Amino acid sequence: MQRIFKERDRLLRKSARMAGLASSATALACMLVPGGLGPDALLGCIALVLLTGLCQYLLGRTGGIRWAVLTVACGIGMILLIGLRSHPGVSLNVVEESVIAVVAAGATSCVAQVLVVSMSRLAVLGACLGCTLAAVIGVTVSAGGSPIPLALTICGWFGAAVGGWWVSQSVPRVMQRIAAIGRAHRAERHASELEAERRQDARLLHDTVLATLTLLAHSGVGVSPAALRQQAGDDARLLRQLRLGGLPMPRSSGVYTLEPVTDFTLGNTLESVRQRFGRMGLDVDWHGSGQVLLPSAVLDSFLLALGECLENVRRHSGVKRADVTITDDDTTVRAMVTDAGVGFDLGGVGSERLGFAESVVARLRDVGGNARLFSSPGSGTTVVLEVPK
């Protein structure tokens, strides 16, 4: 809240300084009209208007009450200097009335913008306004001038005070709304991060514990007891580390580690994927590029999605062999996973089946990649995985 008030005061000070300096410059231009002011009054008014401009500049920098009072005092001095000229019985001319109006309605009224923010300053505002009106009334009545300077003075002070009050009330409301928008943004970002963590946790469970439990539910059909024991042991160690507060880092599909991944070369990691599925009874024939360099995050997502595709072949295709073709160009690395199994109807997959959507499609899209699936009953299945280099 303190910062809001500082921003409000800074805006009011700048507004008062700009309005005051513009009015002082206008008054100076009126004074320099030939034949408008007498020589003595002209020299005194020029000195006072320059002093007024200095006070207005300092008022804009500090907002101090003393500079507001000095600004008004200088303005009243100019008004009295013009009205007390030695021409008894002669009315004010147009130039003199113009100078009085500009000084009283503009050069001095600018202080109202910085005097509307507290009760103590409002008291100073009332005193300044009263002194200015008294000077204008005294000069115009004694010299037989028109009521136009007085009317302009009242309008100028009223406009400056209302404008300053509006700004002083509006800025805190605007800043509070901006703060509310910021809080809503942070809440939405927090919710998005929680959702991303939830999806990551779902992928972790799907790729490790649930895969192992599925094997156990089918009595480990197609998997040797040794491979099943090794996979279950890996899952148990991972869960134990998670309970102690460790953060999992995916290393390959179904295999996680708590150590950072330091191997960024695709060719050095495909062999571990092939050996893993070879132990579980799925022979994988590799074709295409032997060595492809990828960023760590992209490599992790690519290998995890590839491993999930091979896991689907092992569990659902009804065959014991799959082909993986790795190709790349200047911008993209592609893997095509093909099997000659039973296939399935793409339209018959329910929305509740999240394995492929989350562990393959969503995982690749998180790193700017994509996945495409082609299958039909009796014609096998082909999955094309793409990630950027």
Tab-separated table of C-alpha atoms in Angstrom:
chain	number	residue	atom	x	y	z
A	1	MET	CA	0.000	0.000	0.000
A	2	GLN	CA	2.891	2.378	0.755
A	3	ARG	CA	4.180	1.907	-2.780
A	4	ILE	CA	0.758	2.807	-4.168
A	5	PHE	CA	0.757	6.100	-2.269
A	6	LYS	CA	4.260	6.889	-3.520
A	7	GLU	CA	3.202	6.305	-7.112
A	8	ARG	CA	0.140	8.495	-6.576
A	9	ASP	CA	2.171	11.371	-5.118
A	10	ARG	CA	4.759	11.135	-7.885
A	11	LEU	CA	2.044	11.386	-10.542
A	12	LEU	CA	0.436	14.376	-8.818
A	13	ARG	CA	3.776	16.181	-8.482
A	14	LYS	CA	4.585	15.722	-12.158
A	15	SER	CA	1.132	16.877	-13.198
A	16	ALA	CA	1.363	19.988	-10.997
A	17	ARG	CA	4.827	20.835	-12.326
A	18	MET	CA	3.814	20.510	-15.977
A	19	ALA	CA	0.632	22.567	-15.530
A	20	GLY	CA	2.412	25.221	-13.481
A	21	LEU	CA	5.372	25.647	-15.837
A	22	ALA	CA	3.068	25.841	-18.843
A	23	SER	CA	1.008	28.561	-17.138
A	24	SER	CA	4.121	30.482	-16.093
A	25	ALA	CA	5.441	30.407	-19.648
A	26	THR	CA	2.081	31.664	-20.912
A	27	ALA	CA	2.082	34.474	-18.349
A	28	LEU	CA	5.621	35.455	-19.372
A	29	ALA	CA	4.562	35.589	-23.019
A	30	CYS	CA	1.636	37.868	-22.105
A	31	MET	CA	3.924	40.159	-20.102
A	32	LEU	CA	6.202	40.648	-23.088
A	33	VAL	CA	3.416	42.004	-25.285
A	34	PRO	CA	4.548	45.565	-26.191
A	35	GLY	CA	2.737	48.292	-24.281
A	36	GLY	CA	0.939	45.905	-21.960
A	37	LEU	CA	2.801	46.477	-18.709
A	38	GLY	CA	4.729	49.479	-17.466
A	39	PRO	CA	8.539	49.217	-17.263
A	40	ASP	CA	8.671	48.905	-13.461
A	41	ALA	CA	5.841	46.369	-13.287
A	42	LEU	CA	7.326	44.424	-16.225
A	43	LEU	CA	10.735	43.963	-14.615
A	44	GLY	CA	9.235	42.943	-11.265
A	45	CYS	CA	6.772	40.531	-12.886
A	46	ILE	CA	9.489	38.887	-14.995
A	47	ALA	CA	11.601	38.292	-11.896
A	48	LEU	CA	8.618	36.909	-9.991
A	49	VAL	CA	7.475	34.631	-12.828
A	50	LEU	CA	10.988	33.167	-13.111
A	51	LEU	CA	11.006	32.580	-9.362
A	52	THR	CA	7.556	31.009	-9.670
A	53	GLY	CA	8.857	28.592	-12.304
A	54	LEU	CA	11.728	27.585	-10.010
A	55	CYS	CA	9.303	26.933	-7.133
A	56	GLN	CA	7.050	24.889	-9.434
A	57	TYR	CA	10.014	22.777	-10.558
A	58	LEU	CA	11.024	22.079	-6.964
A	59	LEU	CA	7.395	21.357	-6.091
A	60	GLY	CA	7.362	18.704	-8.813
A	61	ARG	CA	10.531	17.114	-7.447
A	62	THR	CA	9.753	17.066	-3.726
A	63	GLY	CA	6.081	17.911	-3.259
A	64	GLY	CA	6.992	20.028	-0.216
A	65	ILE	CA	4.358	22.373	1.190
A	66	ARG	CA	6.862	25.241	1.374
A	67	TRP	CA	7.275	25.224	-2.399
A	68	ALA	CA	3.511	25.316	-2.842
A	69	VAL	CA	3.245	28.298	-0.492
A	70	LEU	CA	6.120	30.106	-2.246
A	71	THR	CA	4.498	29.478	-5.637
A	72	VAL	CA	1.259	31.061	-4.453
A	73	ALA	CA	3.149	33.943	-2.786
A	74	CYS	CA	4.999	34.724	-6.005
A	75	GLY	CA	1.739	34.639	-7.949
A	76	ILE	CA	0.033	36.990	-5.498
A	77	GLY	CA	3.078	39.276	-5.716
A	78	MET	CA	2.673	39.542	-9.482
A	79	ILE	CA	-1.046	40.261	-9.151
A	80	LEU	CA	-0.481	43.024	-6.585
A	81	LEU	CA	2.414	44.497	-8.571
A	82	ILE	CA	0.168	44.883	-11.607
A	83	GLY	CA	-2.799	46.213	-9.607
A	84	LEU	CA	-0.809	48.752	-7.591
A	85	ARG	CA	0.699	50.488	-10.602
A	86	SER	CA	0.666	54.241	-10.430
A	87	HIS	CA	-2.263	54.941	-12.797
A	88	PRO	CA	-5.177	55.966	-10.552
A	89	GLY	CA	-8.570	56.046	-12.200
A	90	VAL	CA	-7.412	53.986	-15.191
A	91	SER	CA	-8.903	50.500	-15.679
A	92	LEU	CA	-6.796	47.431	-16.295
A	93	ASN	CA	-5.965	46.836	-19.927
A	94	VAL	CA	-6.386	43.541	-21.725
A	95	VAL	CA	-2.763	42.466	-21.216
A	96	GLU	CA	-2.867	43.160	-17.503
A	97	GLU	CA	-6.111	41.269	-17.044
A	98	SER	CA	-4.702	38.390	-19.099
A	99	VAL	CA	-1.579	38.191	-16.950
A	100	ILE	CA	-3.636	38.270	-13.741
A	101	ALA	CA	-5.986	35.552	-15.059
A	102	VAL	CA	-3.170	33.246	-16.222
A	103	VAL	CA	-1.198	33.679	-12.996
A	104	ALA	CA	-4.186	33.256	-10.658
A	105	ALA	CA	-6.007	30.520	-12.608
A	106	GLY	CA	-2.979	28.525	-13.774
A	107	ALA	CA	0.403	29.307	-12.282
A	108	THR	CA	-0.848	29.333	-8.682
A	109	SER	CA	-3.759	26.865	-8.945
A	110	CYS	CA	-1.383	24.029	-9.932
A	111	VAL	CA	-0.484	23.618	-6.259
A	112	ALA	CA	-4.019	22.344	-5.592
A	113	GLN	CA	-3.099	19.025	-7.206
A	114	VAL	CA	-0.574	18.205	-4.480
A	115	LEU	CA	-2.624	19.619	-1.603
A	116	VAL	CA	-5.683	17.339	-1.829
A	117	VAL	CA	-4.137	14.148	-0.414
A	118	SER	CA	-4.536	14.806	3.332
A	119	MET	CA	-6.494	16.955	5.773
A	120	SER	CA	-3.472	19.060	6.778
A	121	ARG	CA	-2.716	19.850	3.140
A	122	LEU	CA	-6.375	20.677	2.520
A	123	ALA	CA	-6.094	23.362	5.193
A	124	VAL	CA	-3.091	24.836	3.360
A	125	LEU	CA	-5.080	24.603	0.120
A	126	GLY	CA	-7.921	26.612	1.623
A	127	ALA	CA	-5.555	29.318	2.860
A	128	CYS	CA	-3.798	29.589	-0.520
A	129	LEU	CA	-7.091	29.781	-2.370
A	130	GLY	CA	-8.407	32.448	0.000
A	131	CYS	CA	-5.303	34.631	-0.373
A	132	THR	CA	-5.345	34.328	-4.159
A	133	LEU	CA	-9.048	35.228	-4.411
A	134	ALA	CA	-8.542	38.162	-2.071
A	135	ALA	CA	-5.687	39.498	-4.206
A	136	VAL	CA	-7.644	39.126	-7.452
A	137	ILE	CA	-10.776	40.722	-5.995
A	138	GLY	CA	-8.821	43.581	-4.470
A	139	VAL	CA	-6.951	44.387	-7.667
A	140	THR	CA	-9.887	44.088	-10.068
A	141	VAL	CA	-12.281	46.067	-7.848
A	142	SER	CA	-9.825	48.859	-7.043
A	143	ALA	CA	-8.745	49.211	-10.665
A	144	GLY	CA	-12.236	48.838	-12.083
A	145	GLY	CA	-11.407	45.670	-13.995
A	146	SER	CA	-13.799	43.081	-15.412
A	147	PRO	CA	-14.913	40.012	-13.416
A	148	ILE	CA	-13.343	37.641	-15.970
A	149	PRO	CA	-10.038	37.128	-14.048
A	150	LEU	CA	-11.980	36.292	-10.894
A	151	ALA	CA	-14.211	33.811	-12.723
A	152	LEU	CA	-11.205	32.170	-14.380
A	153	THR	CA	-9.420	31.982	-11.024
A	154	ILE	CA	-12.330	30.152	-9.404
A	155	CYS	CA	-12.635	27.760	-12.347
A	156	GLY	CA	-8.878	27.123	-12.460
A	157	TRP	CA	-8.572	26.296	-8.777
A	158	PHE	CA	-11.707	24.176	-8.844
A	159	GLY	CA	-10.499	22.212	-11.883
A	160	ALA	CA	-7.025	21.646	-10.413
A	161	ALA	CA	-8.441	20.518	-7.062
A	162	VAL	CA	-10.989	18.158	-8.639
A	163	GLY	CA	-8.357	16.708	-11.007
A	164	GLY	CA	-5.919	16.136	-8.169
A	165	TRP	CA	-8.606	14.546	-6.018
A	166	TRP	CA	-9.677	12.239	-8.865
A	167	VAL	CA	-6.096	11.096	-9.435
A	168	SER	CA	-5.517	10.596	-5.699
A	169	GLN	CA	-8.597	8.372	-5.521
A	170	SER	CA	-8.107	6.529	-8.804
A	171	VAL	CA	-4.438	5.537	-8.598
A	172	PRO	CA	-4.834	3.378	-5.442
A	173	ARG	CA	-7.843	1.614	-6.977
A	174	VAL	CA	-5.956	0.945	-10.218
A	175	MET	CA	-2.893	-0.323	-8.370
A	176	GLN	CA	-5.052	-2.592	-6.215
A	177	ARG	CA	-6.693	-4.045	-9.310
A	178	ILE	CA	-3.306	-4.603	-10.912
A	179	ALA	CA	-2.192	-6.361	-7.736
A	180	ALA	CA	-5.359	-8.509	-7.859
A	181	ILE	CA	-4.594	-9.449	-11.470
A	182	GLY	CA	-1.060	-10.376	-10.429
A	183	ARG	CA	-2.363	-12.578	-7.632
A	184	ALA	CA	-4.793	-14.273	-10.037
A	185	HIS	CA	-1.944	-14.870	-12.493
A	186	ARG	CA	0.221	-16.406	-9.785
A	187	ALA	CA	-2.669	-18.611	-8.664
A	188	GLU	CA	-3.278	-19.779	-12.228
A	189	ARG	CA	0.409	-20.446	-12.729
A	190	HIS	CA	0.528	-22.412	-9.493
A	191	ALA	CA	-2.481	-24.452	-10.613
A	192	SER	CA	-0.801	-25.120	-13.974
A	193	GLU	CA	2.373	-26.258	-12.247
A	194	LEU	CA	0.366	-28.556	-9.991
A	195	GLU	CA	-1.400	-29.998	-13.024
A	196	ALA	CA	1.923	-30.555	-14.779
A	197	GLU	CA	3.282	-32.291	-11.675
A	198	ARG	CA	0.151	-34.436	-11.488
A	199	ARG	CA	0.556	-35.514	-15.098
A	200	GLN	CA	4.247	-36.216	-14.541
A	201	ASP	CA	3.373	-38.343	-11.529
A	202	ALA	CA	0.779	-40.211	-13.595
A	203	ARG	CA	3.392	-40.926	-16.262
A	204	LEU	CA	5.858	-42.087	-13.624
A	205	LEU	CA	3.361	-44.543	-12.147
A	206	HIS	CA	2.217	-45.714	-15.561
A	207	ASP	CA	5.760	-46.369	-16.773
A	208	THR	CA	6.990	-48.127	-13.633
A	209	VAL	CA	4.712	-49.483	-10.929
A	210	LEU	CA	1.575	-49.985	-13.042
A	211	ALA	CA	3.567	-51.718	-15.770
A	212	THR	CA	5.043	-54.091	-13.196
A	213	LEU	CA	1.643	-54.724	-11.604
A	214	THR	CA	0.198	-55.513	-15.019
A	215	LEU	CA	2.897	-58.123	-15.517
A	216	LEU	CA	2.116	-59.591	-12.124
A	217	ALA	CA	-1.623	-59.609	-12.886
A	218	HIS	CA	-0.894	-61.703	-15.976
A	219	SER	CA	1.448	-63.974	-14.022
A	220	GLY	CA	4.460	-62.564	-15.897
A	221	VAL	CA	3.457	-64.157	-19.195
A	222	GLY	CA	6.218	-63.668	-21.758
A	223	VAL	CA	8.718	-62.327	-19.227
A	224	SER	CA	11.387	-64.320	-17.509
A	225	PRO	CA	11.291	-64.474	-13.684
A	226	ALA	CA	14.706	-62.836	-13.497
A	227	ALA	CA	13.594	-59.855	-15.602
A	228	LEU	CA	10.407	-59.529	-13.569
A	229	ARG	CA	12.362	-59.580	-10.297
A	230	GLN	CA	14.798	-56.951	-11.609
A	231	GLN	CA	11.977	-54.641	-12.732
A	232	ALA	CA	10.123	-55.030	-9.434
A	233	GLY	CA	13.347	-54.294	-7.543
A	234	ASP	CA	13.925	-51.134	-9.563
A	235	ASP	CA	10.376	-49.971	-8.790
A	236	ALA	CA	10.817	-50.679	-5.093
A	237	ARG	CA	14.051	-48.663	-4.916
A	238	LEU	CA	12.437	-45.775	-6.779
A	239	LEU	CA	9.426	-45.663	-4.436
A	240	ARG	CA	11.678	-45.821	-1.392
A	241	GLN	CA	13.722	-42.871	-2.662
A	242	LEU	CA	10.548	-40.920	-3.431
A	243	ARG	CA	9.328	-41.404	0.132
A	244	LEU	CA	12.615	-39.878	1.320
A	245	GLY	CA	12.013	-36.765	-0.810
A	246	GLY	CA	14.010	-37.539	-3.934
A	247	LEU	CA	12.967	-36.143	-7.337
A	248	PRO	CA	12.786	-38.735	-10.142
A	249	MET	CA	14.654	-38.166	-13.401
A	250	PRO	CA	13.491	-40.390	-16.293
A	251	ARG	CA	16.324	-42.306	-17.914
A	252	SER	CA	14.388	-44.673	-20.182
A	253	SER	CA	10.865	-46.053	-20.366
A	254	GLY	CA	10.181	-47.766	-17.072
A	255	VAL	CA	13.596	-46.846	-15.643
A	256	TYR	CA	14.121	-43.746	-13.490
A	257	THR	CA	17.092	-42.449	-11.581
A	258	LEU	CA	17.712	-39.707	-9.040
A	259	GLU	CA	20.998	-38.710	-10.693
A	260	PRO	CA	21.144	-36.118	-13.519
A	261	VAL	CA	21.308	-37.516	-17.047
A	262	THR	CA	24.707	-36.803	-18.556
A	263	ASP	CA	24.500	-38.857	-21.792
A	264	PHE	CA	23.066	-36.793	-24.643
A	265	THR	CA	23.823	-39.163	-27.548
A	266	LEU	CA	20.870	-41.119	-28.892
A	267	GLY	CA	22.985	-43.941	-30.297
A	268	ASN	CA	24.459	-44.719	-26.880
A	269	THR	CA	21.020	-45.077	-25.257
A	270	LEU	CA	19.026	-47.066	-27.857
A	271	GLU	CA	21.020	-50.155	-26.964
A	272	SER	CA	19.795	-50.019	-23.365
A	273	VAL	CA	16.188	-49.852	-24.616
A	274	ARG	CA	16.767	-52.832	-26.938
A	275	GLN	CA	18.356	-54.894	-24.153
A	276	ARG	CA	15.551	-54.099	-21.722
A	277	PHE	CA	12.826	-55.322	-24.071
A	278	GLY	CA	14.990	-58.227	-25.182
A	279	ARG	CA	15.003	-59.431	-21.564
A	280	MET	CA	11.195	-59.261	-21.596
A	281	GLY	CA	10.868	-61.325	-24.766
A	282	LEU	CA	10.431	-58.645	-27.456
A	283	ASP	CA	13.062	-58.669	-30.205
A	284	VAL	CA	13.618	-55.188	-31.615
A	285	ASP	CA	15.295	-54.669	-34.988
A	286	TRP	CA	16.923	-51.238	-35.274
A	287	HIS	CA	17.369	-49.429	-38.577
A	288	GLY	CA	18.649	-46.022	-39.636
A	289	SER	CA	20.830	-43.447	-37.875
A	290	GLY	CA	23.387	-44.721	-35.450
A	291	GLN	CA	24.429	-41.525	-33.667
A	292	VAL	CA	22.118	-38.523	-33.159
A	293	LEU	CA	22.740	-35.713	-30.658
A	294	LEU	CA	19.739	-34.300	-28.793
A	295	PRO	CA	19.298	-31.932	-25.835
A	296	SER	CA	18.910	-33.750	-22.538
A	297	ALA	CA	15.205	-32.967	-21.990
A	298	VAL	CA	14.313	-33.849	-25.593
A	299	LEU	CA	16.324	-37.071	-25.448
A	300	ASP	CA	14.611	-38.147	-22.230
A	301	SER	CA	11.109	-37.566	-23.623
A	302	PHE	CA	11.999	-39.238	-26.934
A	303	LEU	CA	13.354	-42.399	-25.293
A	304	LEU	CA	10.486	-42.621	-22.810
A	305	ALA	CA	7.895	-42.309	-25.579
A	306	LEU	CA	9.765	-44.857	-27.691
A	307	GLY	CA	9.916	-47.279	-24.776
A	308	GLU	CA	6.181	-46.863	-24.156
A	309	CYS	CA	5.449	-47.690	-27.803
A	310	LEU	CA	7.546	-50.869	-27.568
A	311	GLU	CA	5.797	-51.759	-24.306
A	312	ASN	CA	2.444	-51.488	-26.107
A	313	VAL	CA	3.772	-53.769	-28.846
A	314	ARG	CA	4.903	-56.324	-26.281
A	315	ARG	CA	1.618	-56.257	-24.372
A	316	HIS	CA	-1.034	-55.836	-27.078
A	317	SER	CA	0.223	-56.773	-30.559
A	318	GLY	CA	0.404	-60.525	-30.131
A	319	VAL	CA	3.827	-60.717	-31.843
A	320	LYS	CA	7.363	-61.021	-30.486
A	321	ARG	CA	9.126	-58.709	-32.916
A	322	ALA	CA	9.067	-54.990	-33.694
A	323	ASP	CA	10.987	-52.728	-36.051
A	324	VAL	CA	12.319	-49.294	-35.092
A	325	THR	CA	13.629	-47.003	-37.822
A	326	ILE	CA	15.514	-43.870	-36.755
A	327	THR	CA	15.917	-41.039	-39.290
A	328	ASP	CA	16.882	-37.385	-38.985
A	329	ASP	CA	17.245	-34.222	-41.025
A	330	ASP	CA	18.471	-30.705	-40.234
A	331	THR	CA	15.715	-29.977	-37.691
A	332	THR	CA	13.954	-33.200	-36.660
A	333	VAL	CA	14.644	-36.710	-35.386
A	334	ARG	CA	12.023	-39.366	-36.223
A	335	ALA	CA	11.428	-42.872	-34.973
A	336	MET	CA	8.958	-45.231	-36.690
A	337	VAL	CA	7.857	-48.172	-34.534
A	338	THR	CA	6.189	-50.898	-36.593
A	339	ASP	CA	4.733	-54.295	-35.736
A	340	ALA	CA	2.810	-56.879	-37.737
A	341	GLY	CA	0.418	-57.693	-34.911
A	342	VAL	CA	-3.350	-57.762	-34.545
A	343	GLY	CA	-3.795	-54.001	-34.813
A	344	PHE	CA	-6.923	-52.235	-33.576
A	345	ASP	CA	-9.636	-49.773	-34.538
A	346	LEU	CA	-8.492	-46.225	-33.694
A	347	GLY	CA	-12.081	-45.051	-33.320
A	348	GLY	CA	-12.765	-47.662	-30.669
A	349	VAL	CA	-10.227	-46.347	-28.162
A	350	GLY	CA	-12.064	-44.692	-25.252
A	351	SER	CA	-11.087	-41.311	-23.848
A	352	GLU	CA	-10.393	-42.923	-20.480
A	353	ARG	CA	-7.366	-44.738	-21.962
A	354	LEU	CA	-4.617	-42.263	-21.084
A	355	GLY	CA	-1.508	-44.418	-21.577
A	356	PHE	CA	-0.660	-43.456	-25.159
A	357	ALA	CA	-2.089	-39.930	-24.856
A	358	GLU	CA	-0.058	-39.050	-21.779
A	359	SER	CA	3.080	-41.189	-21.976
A	360	VAL	CA	3.657	-40.644	-25.706
A	361	VAL	CA	1.711	-37.760	-27.266
A	362	ALA	CA	1.689	-35.329	-24.324
A	363	ARG	CA	5.277	-36.148	-23.411
A	364	LEU	CA	6.550	-35.303	-26.900
A	365	ARG	CA	4.427	-32.172	-27.189
A	366	ASP	CA	5.975	-30.896	-23.956
A	367	VAL	CA	9.336	-30.675	-25.786
A	368	GLY	CA	7.935	-29.458	-29.113
A	369	GLY	CA	7.517	-32.861	-30.736
A	370	ASN	CA	4.593	-34.877	-32.066
A	371	ALA	CA	3.330	-38.450	-32.416
A	372	ARG	CA	1.140	-40.045	-35.084
A	373	LEU	CA	-0.570	-43.429	-34.821
A	374	PHE	CA	-1.684	-45.681	-37.705
A	375	SER	CA	-3.452	-49.002	-37.184
A	376	SER	CA	-6.359	-51.129	-38.316
A	377	PRO	CA	-7.600	-54.559	-37.212
A	378	GLY	CA	-5.424	-57.335	-38.631
A	379	SER	CA	-2.909	-54.966	-40.245
A	380	GLY	CA	-0.513	-54.194	-37.413
A	381	THR	CA	0.359	-50.809	-35.928
A	382	THR	CA	2.778	-48.032	-36.844
A	383	VAL	CA	3.722	-45.098	-34.614
A	384	VAL	CA	5.769	-42.150	-35.865
A	385	LEU	CA	7.561	-40.105	-33.200
A	386	GLU	CA	9.092	-36.699	-34.003
A	387	VAL	CA	11.200	-34.404	-31.812
A	388	PRO	CA	13.194	-31.264	-32.669
A	389	LYS	CA	16.978	-31.275	-32.588
